[in-house]
Amino acid sequence: MSGPGDRAEPGGQGWMPEIEEIRRRREAAEAMGGPQKVARHRASGRLTVRERIDRLADPGSFAEIGALTGFADYDEEGRLRSVLPANFVAGTARIDGRPVLIGADDFTVRGGSGDAAIHAKQVFSEEYANQMLLPVVRLLDGASGGGSVKMAQDAGYTYVPVNPAWDMVVDNLSVIPVVALCLGPTVGLGAGRLVMSHLAVMVRNLGQLFTAGPPVVHSGTGEDLTKAELGGADVHRRNGTIERFTDSEDAAFALARRFLSFLPGSVHELPPVLACADPADRREEALASAIPRSPRTPYRLEPILDAIFDRGSVLRYAEYGGATVTALARLDGHPVGVIATDPYKGTTMSVEGALAVIRLADLCDTFHLPVVSLTDQGGLSIGRVAEERGTIRHGARAIAAMYQARVPQAELIVRRVYGVGGAGIVNRHRAGRSWAWPSGDWGSLPVQGGIEAAFRAQLDQVADREAEIERIRRALAAVSSPFRTAERFGVQDLIDPRDSRPLLCAWVRDAYRVLPGLTGRPSFGTRP
């Protein structure tokens, strides 16, 4: 390699020596940490940073930013001996034809640690995405710029920590879609950048997430844990940190692409409406019997989702919600957020379910997606454990998120609406559209289930307790008929379940007419 002072003379080769130097330095950057480090990385089952970008982005669309950034070694005469590239690769690209910014860790260069980071590059990438309104995809594998004890020793001093680019990292959550993929051990600052996103994805058996790695944990707490035991998929599956888990890196890339397809490029645009071949007036016969007559019998949620939303459009969002299901879907090509319940996992909202609702509400309000609730909400989880976990606090936060959301909300009451949780699953103080199926059942608590508590004194005075319970049950069944509620406009309409899709498709077209007035930054900044 030539030195920086080897400039061409007039009448000679022009700028060809410098152009050739650019080519050589780019080759050095593309070599990443060198053959041995690359081979070791691949042996762990992980793709290299450049392979990841190639598989995520549209072919030939990646335009690198700061490709020559790195740590150079010069001889005494100023000639370049070698250059080690920075361990962060950034650039603009296209995903399904739409522009994005990709920021990716290179684990082959000192494990992605701060020893081989040039923070200005990472800072610029977040600032550029913010100013140019480009969605961000972070490919995380390493410390992502965090420092080390050795750095302090070499520098001769320590410093008060500052998270590079975090003013933009925080702001970007309220401006542009952010997806973060955990593709290897993601530590410290990298862990923070993972959760500072709208969608966090972990690849099973490859990714781990922890604030500090096993050696630091062992030193600080005495725990002797492997990376998987400390921060693998089994650790984070239900704690509300990771939205989705995949079995391969390619599956994670596909998930990122599909998630972004529902969202606008920024808060200043509307969600992309696609042409839809699924008829808006489709009426699925199976919906007429989708909910069993016995309230104790669960039903399958997936067939109901498929019957109501555009075929193949439903994308599950937070996996950790338990009985509370959150998703993105389309109605006649229009993106919407979805809240529902999987009765095979329960009927009440847990702490994690509340977290899932908050995440979906914030996502939809930030990027202007109307929300549809397929309401079957048995209230908030009860019992000693639920109280110890502060379920009411988390449930109230979920309700607040739904009430603060400005986007149109619609509701299909498919079964239960009980208690505080049922009351707040949508904002019923707004003029949102609501329909109830004949299977609807509502109240402050389940009427049938409260007989023995409500009528205890009366039951204690009768000879045949069971017969009296049955008599009261029949009387309450008549009172709790959904037709009685509809007569008093307690529900807007009772409908044939088969009409659900046509009604919602008509509603969503009206909802999208008001969305232009909601563009711009959300009223409440999105938080991780």
Coordinates of C-alpha atoms in Angstrom, one line a residue:
M1 CA 0.0 0.0 0.0
S2 CA 1.2 3.5 -0.7
G3 CA 1.5 6.4 1.7
P4 CA -0.6 9.5 2.0
G5 CA 2.0 11.7 0.4
D6 CA 2.3 9.7 -2.9
R7 CA 0.4 12.2 -5.0
A8 CA 0.5 12.0 -8.9
E9 CA 2.4 14.6 -10.8
P10 CA 0.8 16.7 -13.6
G11 CA 0.8 15.0 -16.9
G12 CA 1.4 11.6 -15.3
Q13 CA -1.3 9.1 -14.3
G14 CA -3.7 11.6 -13.0
W15 CA -5.3 10.4 -9.8
M16 CA -4.9 6.7 -10.6
P17 CA -2.5 6.0 -7.7
E18 CA -5.0 7.4 -5.2
I19 CA -7.8 5.6 -6.9
E20 CA -5.9 2.4 -6.6
E21 CA -5.2 3.1 -3.0
I22 CA -9.0 3.6 -2.4
R23 CA -9.5 0.2 -4.0
R24 CA -6.9 -1.5 -1.8
R25 CA -8.3 0.0 1.4
R26 CA -11.8 -1.1 0.4
E27 CA -10.5 -4.6 -0.1
A28 CA -8.9 -4.4 3.4
A29 CA -12.3 -3.4 4.8
E30 CA -14.1 -6.2 3.1
A31 CA -11.5 -8.7 4.5
M32 CA -13.0 -7.7 8.0
G33 CA -10.8 -9.2 10.8
G34 CA -8.8 -11.4 8.4
P35 CA -9.0 -15.0 7.3
Q36 CA -8.5 -16.6 10.6
K37 CA -11.0 -14.5 12.5
V38 CA -13.5 -14.9 9.7
A39 CA -13.1 -18.7 9.7
R40 CA -13.5 -18.8 13.4
H41 CA -16.7 -16.7 13.2
R42 CA -18.2 -18.9 10.5
A43 CA -17.3 -22.0 12.5
S44 CA -19.6 -20.7 15.3
G45 CA -22.5 -21.0 12.8
R46 CA -22.8 -17.2 12.2
L47 CA -22.7 -15.3 9.0
T48 CA -20.2 -12.5 8.6
V49 CA -21.3 -8.9 8.7
R50 CA -21.1 -8.5 4.9
E51 CA -22.9 -11.8 4.3
R52 CA -25.7 -10.5 6.5
I53 CA -26.0 -7.3 4.7
D54 CA -26.1 -9.1 1.3
R55 CA -28.9 -11.4 2.5
L56 CA -31.0 -8.6 4.1
A57 CA -30.8 -5.9 1.5
D58 CA -32.0 -5.9 -2.1
P59 CA -29.2 -7.2 -4.4
G60 CA -26.6 -4.5 -5.3
S61 CA -28.4 -1.8 -3.3
F62 CA -26.0 -1.4 -0.3
A63 CA -24.0 1.9 -0.5
E64 CA -21.5 1.9 2.4
I65 CA -20.7 4.9 4.5
G66 CA -17.2 5.2 5.9
A67 CA -15.8 2.1 4.3
L68 CA -12.2 3.4 4.8
T69 CA -12.7 4.1 8.5
G70 CA -10.2 2.1 10.6
F71 CA -7.0 1.9 12.5
A72 CA -3.9 2.3 10.3
D73 CA -0.3 1.3 11.0
Y74 CA 2.4 3.4 9.2
D75 CA 6.1 2.9 9.0
E76 CA 8.7 5.5 9.9
E77 CA 8.5 7.1 6.5
G78 CA 4.7 7.3 6.6
R79 CA 3.9 4.4 4.3
L80 CA 0.9 2.3 5.2
R81 CA 1.7 -1.1 6.5
S82 CA -1.8 -2.3 7.3
V83 CA -5.2 -1.1 8.3
L84 CA -7.7 -2.8 10.6
P85 CA -11.3 -1.7 9.7
A86 CA -13.6 -0.4 12.3
N87 CA -16.0 -3.1 13.7
F88 CA -19.1 -1.3 12.6
V89 CA -20.4 -1.3 9.0
A90 CA -23.0 1.2 8.0
G91 CA -24.7 2.3 4.8
T92 CA -27.9 2.9 2.9
A93 CA -29.7 0.2 1.1
R94 CA -33.1 -0.9 -0.1
I95 CA -35.4 -3.5 1.3
D96 CA -38.2 -4.5 -1.1
G97 CA -37.4 -1.4 -3.0
R98 CA -37.8 1.0 0.0
P99 CA -34.8 2.9 1.4
V100 CA -33.3 2.0 4.8
L101 CA -30.1 2.5 6.8
I102 CA -28.3 -0.6 7.9
G103 CA -25.9 -0.5 10.9
A104 CA -24.1 -3.8 11.5
D105 CA -21.5 -5.1 14.0
D106 CA -18.4 -6.9 12.8
F107 CA -17.6 -9.5 15.4
T108 CA -14.5 -10.6 13.6
V109 CA -12.8 -7.3 14.6
R110 CA -12.2 -7.7 18.4
G111 CA -15.6 -9.0 19.1
G112 CA -17.4 -5.8 18.3
S113 CA -15.9 -4.1 21.4
G114 CA -15.0 -0.5 21.9
D115 CA -11.3 -1.3 21.4
A116 CA -11.9 -1.4 17.7
A117 CA -14.8 1.1 17.4
I118 CA -14.7 4.6 15.9
H119 CA -17.8 6.0 17.6
A120 CA -18.2 8.9 15.1
K121 CA -19.3 6.4 12.4
Q122 CA -22.0 4.9 14.6
V123 CA -23.2 8.3 15.7
F124 CA -23.3 9.6 12.1
S125 CA -25.4 6.6 10.9
E126 CA -28.1 7.3 13.5
E127 CA -28.1 11.0 12.8
Y128 CA -28.2 10.5 9.1
A129 CA -31.2 8.1 9.4
N130 CA -33.0 10.6 11.6
Q131 CA -32.4 13.6 9.2
M132 CA -33.1 11.6 6.0
L133 CA -36.1 9.8 7.5
L134 CA -34.7 6.3 6.8
P135 CA -35.8 3.2 8.8
V136 CA -33.0 1.7 10.7
V137 CA -32.0 -2.0 10.8
R138 CA -29.4 -2.9 13.4
L139 CA -27.5 -6.2 13.0
L140 CA -26.1 -6.7 16.5
D141 CA -23.3 -9.0 17.4
G142 CA -20.9 -7.9 20.1
A143 CA -20.5 -5.0 22.5
S144 CA -21.4 -2.6 19.7
G145 CA -19.0 0.1 20.8
G146 CA -18.7 -0.4 24.5
G147 CA -15.3 0.2 26.1
S148 CA -13.1 -2.1 28.0
V149 CA -10.8 -2.1 31.0
K150 CA -7.8 -2.4 28.7
M151 CA -8.9 0.8 26.9
A152 CA -8.7 2.7 30.2
Q153 CA -5.2 1.3 31.0
D154 CA -3.9 2.2 27.5
A155 CA -5.4 5.7 27.7
G156 CA -4.2 6.4 31.3
Y157 CA -7.5 7.7 32.5
T158 CA -11.2 6.7 32.9
Y159 CA -14.3 8.7 31.9
V160 CA -17.9 9.4 32.8
P161 CA -19.9 7.0 30.5
V162 CA -21.7 8.6 27.6
N163 CA -23.7 6.4 25.2
P164 CA -22.6 7.3 21.7
A165 CA -25.5 8.6 19.5
W166 CA -28.1 7.9 22.1
D167 CA -29.8 11.2 21.7
M168 CA -30.6 10.1 18.2
V169 CA -31.2 6.5 19.3
V170 CA -33.9 7.7 21.6
D171 CA -35.3 10.2 19.2
N172 CA -35.4 7.8 16.3
L173 CA -38.0 5.7 18.2
S174 CA -40.5 8.6 17.7
V175 CA -39.4 9.3 14.1
I176 CA -38.5 6.2 12.0
P177 CA -39.1 2.5 12.3
V178 CA -36.2 0.7 14.0
V179 CA -35.6 -3.0 13.9
A180 CA -32.8 -4.7 15.8
L181 CA -31.6 -8.3 15.3
C182 CA -29.7 -10.2 18.0
L183 CA -27.4 -12.4 15.9
G184 CA -24.7 -13.2 18.4
P185 CA -23.7 -12.3 21.9
T186 CA -25.1 -8.8 22.3
V187 CA -23.5 -7.1 25.4
G188 CA -23.6 -3.8 27.2
L189 CA -24.2 -0.9 24.8
G190 CA -25.2 -3.4 22.2
A191 CA -27.9 -4.8 24.5
G192 CA -29.2 -1.3 25.0
R193 CA -29.3 -0.7 21.2
L194 CA -31.2 -4.0 20.8
V195 CA -34.1 -3.0 23.1
M196 CA -34.1 0.6 21.8
S197 CA -36.2 -0.6 18.8
H198 CA -39.7 -1.2 17.7
L199 CA -39.0 -4.9 16.9
A200 CA -36.3 -6.9 18.7
V201 CA -35.5 -10.3 17.2
M202 CA -33.2 -13.0 18.6
V203 CA -31.9 -16.0 16.7
R204 CA -32.1 -19.1 18.8
N205 CA -28.8 -20.9 19.6
L206 CA -26.9 -17.9 18.1
G207 CA -28.0 -14.8 19.9
Q208 CA -27.6 -13.9 23.5
L209 CA -28.6 -10.7 25.3
F210 CA -27.0 -9.5 28.5
T211 CA -25.9 -6.3 30.2
A212 CA -22.6 -7.9 31.1
G213 CA -21.0 -11.1 29.9
P214 CA -20.3 -14.3 31.9
P215 CA -16.8 -13.2 33.1
V216 CA -18.0 -9.9 34.5
V217 CA -21.1 -11.6 36.0
H218 CA -18.9 -14.2 37.7
S219 CA -16.6 -11.6 39.1
G220 CA -19.5 -9.5 40.4
T221 CA -22.0 -12.0 41.6
G222 CA -20.2 -15.3 41.7
E223 CA -22.6 -16.9 39.2
D224 CA -20.8 -19.3 36.8
L225 CA -23.0 -19.3 33.7
T226 CA -22.5 -19.9 30.0
K227 CA -23.6 -17.3 27.5
A228 CA -26.8 -19.3 26.8
E229 CA -27.6 -19.7 30.5
L230 CA -27.1 -16.0 31.1
G231 CA -28.9 -14.5 28.1
G232 CA -30.1 -17.1 25.6
A233 CA -33.6 -17.5 24.2
D234 CA -34.8 -19.5 27.1
V235 CA -33.9 -16.7 29.5
H236 CA -35.7 -14.0 27.5
R237 CA -38.6 -15.9 26.0
R238 CA -41.3 -14.5 28.3
N239 CA -39.8 -11.5 30.0
G240 CA -40.9 -8.8 27.6
T241 CA -37.4 -8.0 26.2
I242 CA -37.5 -9.7 22.8
E243 CA -40.6 -9.5 20.6
R244 CA -39.8 -12.5 18.3
F245 CA -37.4 -15.5 18.1
T246 CA -36.3 -17.2 14.9
D247 CA -34.4 -20.4 14.1
S248 CA -32.0 -18.9 11.6
E249 CA -30.5 -15.6 10.6
D250 CA -32.3 -15.8 7.2
A251 CA -35.6 -16.1 9.0
A252 CA -34.7 -13.0 11.1
F253 CA -34.0 -11.1 7.9
A254 CA -37.3 -12.2 6.4
L255 CA -39.1 -11.1 9.6
A256 CA -37.4 -7.7 9.5
R257 CA -38.5 -7.2 5.9
R258 CA -42.1 -8.3 6.6
F259 CA -42.4 -6.1 9.7
L260 CA -41.2 -3.0 7.8
S261 CA -43.7 -3.7 5.0
F262 CA -46.5 -2.7 7.3
L263 CA -44.9 0.7 8.4
P264 CA -44.3 4.0 6.6
G265 CA -40.8 5.2 6.1
S266 CA -41.2 7.8 8.9
V267 CA -43.9 9.4 11.1
H268 CA -44.4 12.0 8.3
E269 CA -45.9 9.4 6.0
L270 CA -48.9 7.0 6.0
P271 CA -48.6 3.2 6.1
P272 CA -48.3 1.6 2.7
V273 CA -51.6 0.4 1.3
L274 CA -51.2 -2.6 -1.0
A275 CA -53.4 -3.9 -3.7
C276 CA -55.6 -6.7 -2.3
A277 CA -56.9 -9.7 -4.1
D278 CA -58.8 -11.0 -1.1
P279 CA -62.4 -9.7 -1.5
A280 CA -63.4 -7.1 1.0
D281 CA -66.9 -8.7 1.2
R282 CA -65.7 -12.2 1.9
R283 CA -68.0 -13.9 4.5
E284 CA -66.5 -17.0 6.1
E285 CA -69.2 -19.5 7.1
A286 CA -67.0 -20.9 9.8
L287 CA -67.3 -17.7 11.8
A288 CA -70.9 -18.5 12.6
S289 CA -69.8 -21.4 14.9
A290 CA -66.2 -20.2 15.7
I291 CA -67.1 -19.6 19.4
P292 CA -68.4 -22.6 21.3
R293 CA -71.6 -22.1 23.2
S294 CA -70.1 -23.3 26.4
P295 CA -68.0 -20.4 27.9
R296 CA -65.6 -22.8 29.3
T297 CA -64.7 -24.3 26.0
P298 CA -61.7 -22.6 24.3
Y299 CA -61.6 -21.8 20.6
R300 CA -58.9 -21.6 18.0
L301 CA -57.8 -18.0 17.3
E302 CA -55.9 -18.5 14.1
P303 CA -58.9 -19.5 11.9
I304 CA -60.8 -16.4 13.2
L305 CA -57.8 -14.1 12.3
D306 CA -57.6 -15.7 8.8
A307 CA -61.3 -15.3 8.2
I308 CA -61.4 -11.6 9.1
F309 CA -58.1 -10.1 7.9
D310 CA -56.5 -10.3 4.4
R311 CA -55.4 -13.9 3.7
G312 CA -51.8 -14.5 4.8
S313 CA -51.4 -10.9 6.2
V314 CA -51.3 -11.6 9.9
L315 CA -47.9 -11.1 11.5
R316 CA -47.6 -11.9 15.2
Y317 CA -45.9 -9.2 17.1
A318 CA -44.9 -9.8 20.8
E319 CA -44.4 -13.5 21.5
Y320 CA -44.3 -12.9 25.3
G321 CA -47.9 -11.7 25.8
G322 CA -49.2 -15.1 26.9
A323 CA -52.9 -15.1 26.4
T324 CA -52.8 -11.6 25.1
V325 CA -52.1 -11.7 21.3
T326 CA -50.7 -8.7 19.4
A327 CA -50.2 -8.6 15.7
L328 CA -50.0 -6.6 12.5
A329 CA -52.4 -7.4 9.7
R330 CA -54.2 -5.9 6.7
L331 CA -57.8 -5.1 5.9
D332 CA -58.4 -4.6 2.2
G333 CA -54.6 -3.9 1.9
H334 CA -54.6 -1.4 4.7
P335 CA -52.1 -2.1 7.6
V336 CA -53.7 -2.3 11.1
G337 CA -52.7 -3.3 14.6
V338 CA -54.5 -6.2 16.2
I339 CA -55.2 -7.2 19.8
A340 CA -56.8 -10.5 20.6
T341 CA -56.8 -13.4 23.1
D342 CA -55.7 -17.0 22.8
P343 CA -58.1 -18.8 25.2
Y344 CA -55.8 -21.9 25.1
K345 CA -53.3 -19.8 27.0
G346 CA -55.9 -18.2 29.3
T347 CA -58.4 -15.3 29.3
T348 CA -56.8 -12.7 31.5
M349 CA -54.1 -10.1 31.0
S350 CA -50.8 -10.7 32.8
V351 CA -47.9 -8.3 33.3
E352 CA -46.4 -9.6 30.0
G353 CA -49.7 -9.2 28.3
A354 CA -49.9 -5.6 29.4
L355 CA -46.4 -5.0 28.1
A356 CA -47.4 -6.4 24.7
V357 CA -50.4 -4.1 24.5
I358 CA -48.3 -1.1 25.4
R359 CA -45.8 -2.0 22.7
L360 CA -48.5 -2.4 20.1
A361 CA -50.3 0.8 21.1
D362 CA -47.1 2.8 21.0
L363 CA -46.1 1.3 17.6
C364 CA -49.5 2.0 16.1
D365 CA -49.8 5.5 17.4
T366 CA -46.3 6.4 16.3
F367 CA -46.8 5.1 12.7
H368 CA -50.5 5.8 12.3
L369 CA -51.9 2.2 12.1
P370 CA -55.6 1.9 13.2
V371 CA -56.1 -0.7 15.9
V372 CA -58.7 -3.5 15.8
S373 CA -59.5 -5.5 19.0
L374 CA -61.0 -8.9 18.8
T375 CA -62.1 -8.6 22.4
D376 CA -62.2 -11.6 24.6
Q377 CA -60.8 -10.1 27.8
G378 CA -61.4 -11.8 31.1
G379 CA -59.9 -8.9 33.0
L380 CA -56.5 -8.6 34.7
S381 CA -54.8 -11.7 36.2
I382 CA -55.8 -12.3 39.8
G383 CA -54.3 -14.1 42.8
R384 CA -51.3 -13.8 45.1
V385 CA -48.7 -14.0 42.4
A386 CA -50.5 -11.5 40.2
E387 CA -50.6 -9.1 43.2
E388 CA -46.9 -9.6 44.0
R389 CA -46.0 -8.7 40.5
G390 CA -48.0 -5.5 40.5
T391 CA -50.3 -6.6 37.7
I392 CA -52.8 -3.7 38.3
R393 CA -50.0 -1.2 37.7
H394 CA -48.9 -2.7 34.4
G395 CA -52.6 -3.2 33.3
A396 CA -53.2 0.5 34.0
R397 CA -50.3 1.4 31.9
A398 CA -51.7 -0.6 29.1
I399 CA -55.0 1.1 29.4
A400 CA -53.3 4.5 29.5
A401 CA -51.4 3.6 26.3
M402 CA -54.7 2.7 24.5
Y403 CA -56.4 5.9 25.8
Q404 CA -53.4 8.1 24.7
A405 CA -53.3 6.6 21.2
R406 CA -54.8 9.0 18.7
V407 CA -55.4 6.5 15.9
P408 CA -58.9 5.1 15.1
Q409 CA -59.9 2.1 17.1
A410 CA -62.5 -0.6 16.2
E411 CA -63.7 -3.5 18.2
L412 CA -65.3 -6.9 17.6
I413 CA -66.5 -8.3 21.0
V414 CA -66.2 -12.0 20.3
R415 CA -66.7 -13.2 23.9
R416 CA -65.8 -11.8 27.3
V417 CA -65.5 -8.2 28.4
Y418 CA -64.8 -8.2 32.2
G419 CA -63.4 -5.8 34.8
V420 CA -60.7 -3.2 34.5
G421 CA -58.8 -5.1 31.8
G422 CA -61.9 -5.5 29.6
A423 CA -62.9 -1.9 30.1
G424 CA -59.6 -0.6 28.8
I425 CA -58.7 -2.9 25.9
V426 CA -60.0 -0.1 23.6
N427 CA -60.8 3.5 24.5
R428 CA -64.6 3.3 24.8
H429 CA -64.8 7.0 25.7
R430 CA -64.1 7.8 22.0
A431 CA -66.6 7.4 19.2
G432 CA -64.8 4.2 17.9
R433 CA -66.8 1.7 16.0
S434 CA -67.8 -1.5 17.9
W435 CA -69.7 -4.6 17.0
A436 CA -70.6 -7.6 19.2
W437 CA -71.0 -11.2 18.3
P438 CA -74.0 -13.2 19.8
S439 CA -71.3 -15.0 21.9
G440 CA -70.5 -11.7 23.8
D441 CA -70.6 -11.8 27.6
W442 CA -69.8 -8.7 29.7
G443 CA -69.9 -7.2 33.1
S444 CA -67.8 -6.0 36.1
L445 CA -67.2 -9.7 36.7
P446 CA -68.6 -12.9 35.2
V447 CA -72.3 -12.9 36.3
Q448 CA -72.6 -16.7 36.3
G449 CA -69.4 -17.2 38.3
G450 CA -70.3 -14.7 41.1
I451 CA -73.6 -16.4 42.2
E452 CA -72.3 -18.0 45.4
A453 CA -70.5 -14.9 46.5
A454 CA -73.3 -12.5 45.7
F455 CA -76.2 -14.6 47.0
R456 CA -74.4 -16.3 50.0
A457 CA -76.9 -15.2 52.6
Q458 CA -79.9 -16.3 50.5
L459 CA -78.3 -19.6 49.7
D460 CA -77.5 -20.3 53.4
Q461 CA -81.3 -20.2 54.1
V462 CA -82.6 -22.6 51.5
A463 CA -83.0 -26.4 51.9
D464 CA -81.8 -27.2 48.4
R465 CA -78.8 -25.1 47.7
E466 CA -78.0 -26.5 44.3
A467 CA -81.5 -26.1 43.1
E468 CA -81.5 -22.4 44.2
I469 CA -78.2 -21.8 42.5
E470 CA -79.7 -23.2 39.2
R471 CA -82.8 -21.0 39.6
I472 CA -80.7 -17.9 40.1
R473 CA -78.4 -19.0 37.2
R474 CA -81.4 -19.2 34.8
A475 CA -82.7 -15.8 35.9
L476 CA -79.3 -14.2 35.5
A477 CA -78.9 -15.8 32.0
A478 CA -81.9 -13.9 30.8
V479 CA -80.6 -10.6 32.3
S480 CA -77.2 -11.0 30.9
S481 CA -78.4 -11.7 27.3
P482 CA -76.5 -9.5 24.8
F483 CA -79.9 -8.5 23.4
R484 CA -80.8 -6.8 26.6
T485 CA -77.6 -4.7 26.4
A486 CA -78.2 -3.9 22.7
E487 CA -81.7 -2.6 23.6
R488 CA -80.1 0.0 25.9
F489 CA -77.3 0.9 23.4
G490 CA -74.8 -0.7 25.7
V491 CA -73.3 -2.2 22.6
Q492 CA -73.6 -0.4 19.3
D493 CA -74.6 -3.5 17.3
L494 CA -75.0 -7.2 17.5
I495 CA -73.9 -8.8 14.2
D496 CA -73.7 -12.0 12.4
P497 CA -70.0 -13.0 12.8
R498 CA -69.8 -13.7 9.1
D499 CA -70.3 -9.9 8.5
S500 CA -67.1 -9.0 10.4
R501 CA -64.7 -8.7 7.5
P502 CA -67.0 -6.6 5.3
L503 CA -67.8 -4.3 8.1
L504 CA -64.1 -3.8 9.1
C505 CA -63.0 -3.3 5.6
A506 CA -65.5 -0.5 5.2
W507 CA -64.4 1.0 8.5
V508 CA -60.7 0.9 7.7
R509 CA -61.2 2.9 4.5
D510 CA -62.9 5.6 6.6
A511 CA -60.2 5.3 9.2
Y512 CA -57.5 6.0 6.6
R513 CA -59.3 9.2 5.6
V514 CA -58.5 10.8 8.9
L515 CA -54.9 9.5 9.3
P516 CA -53.3 12.4 7.3
G517 CA -54.3 14.7 10.2
L518 CA -52.3 12.5 12.6
T519 CA -49.0 12.4 10.7
G520 CA -45.9 13.8 12.4
R521 CA -44.4 13.0 15.8
P522 CA -46.6 11.1 18.3
S523 CA -48.1 13.1 21.2
F524 CA -46.2 10.8 23.6
G525 CA -42.7 9.9 22.5
T526 CA -42.2 6.1 22.0
R527 CA -40.2 4.4 24.8
P528 CA -38.5 1.0 24.7

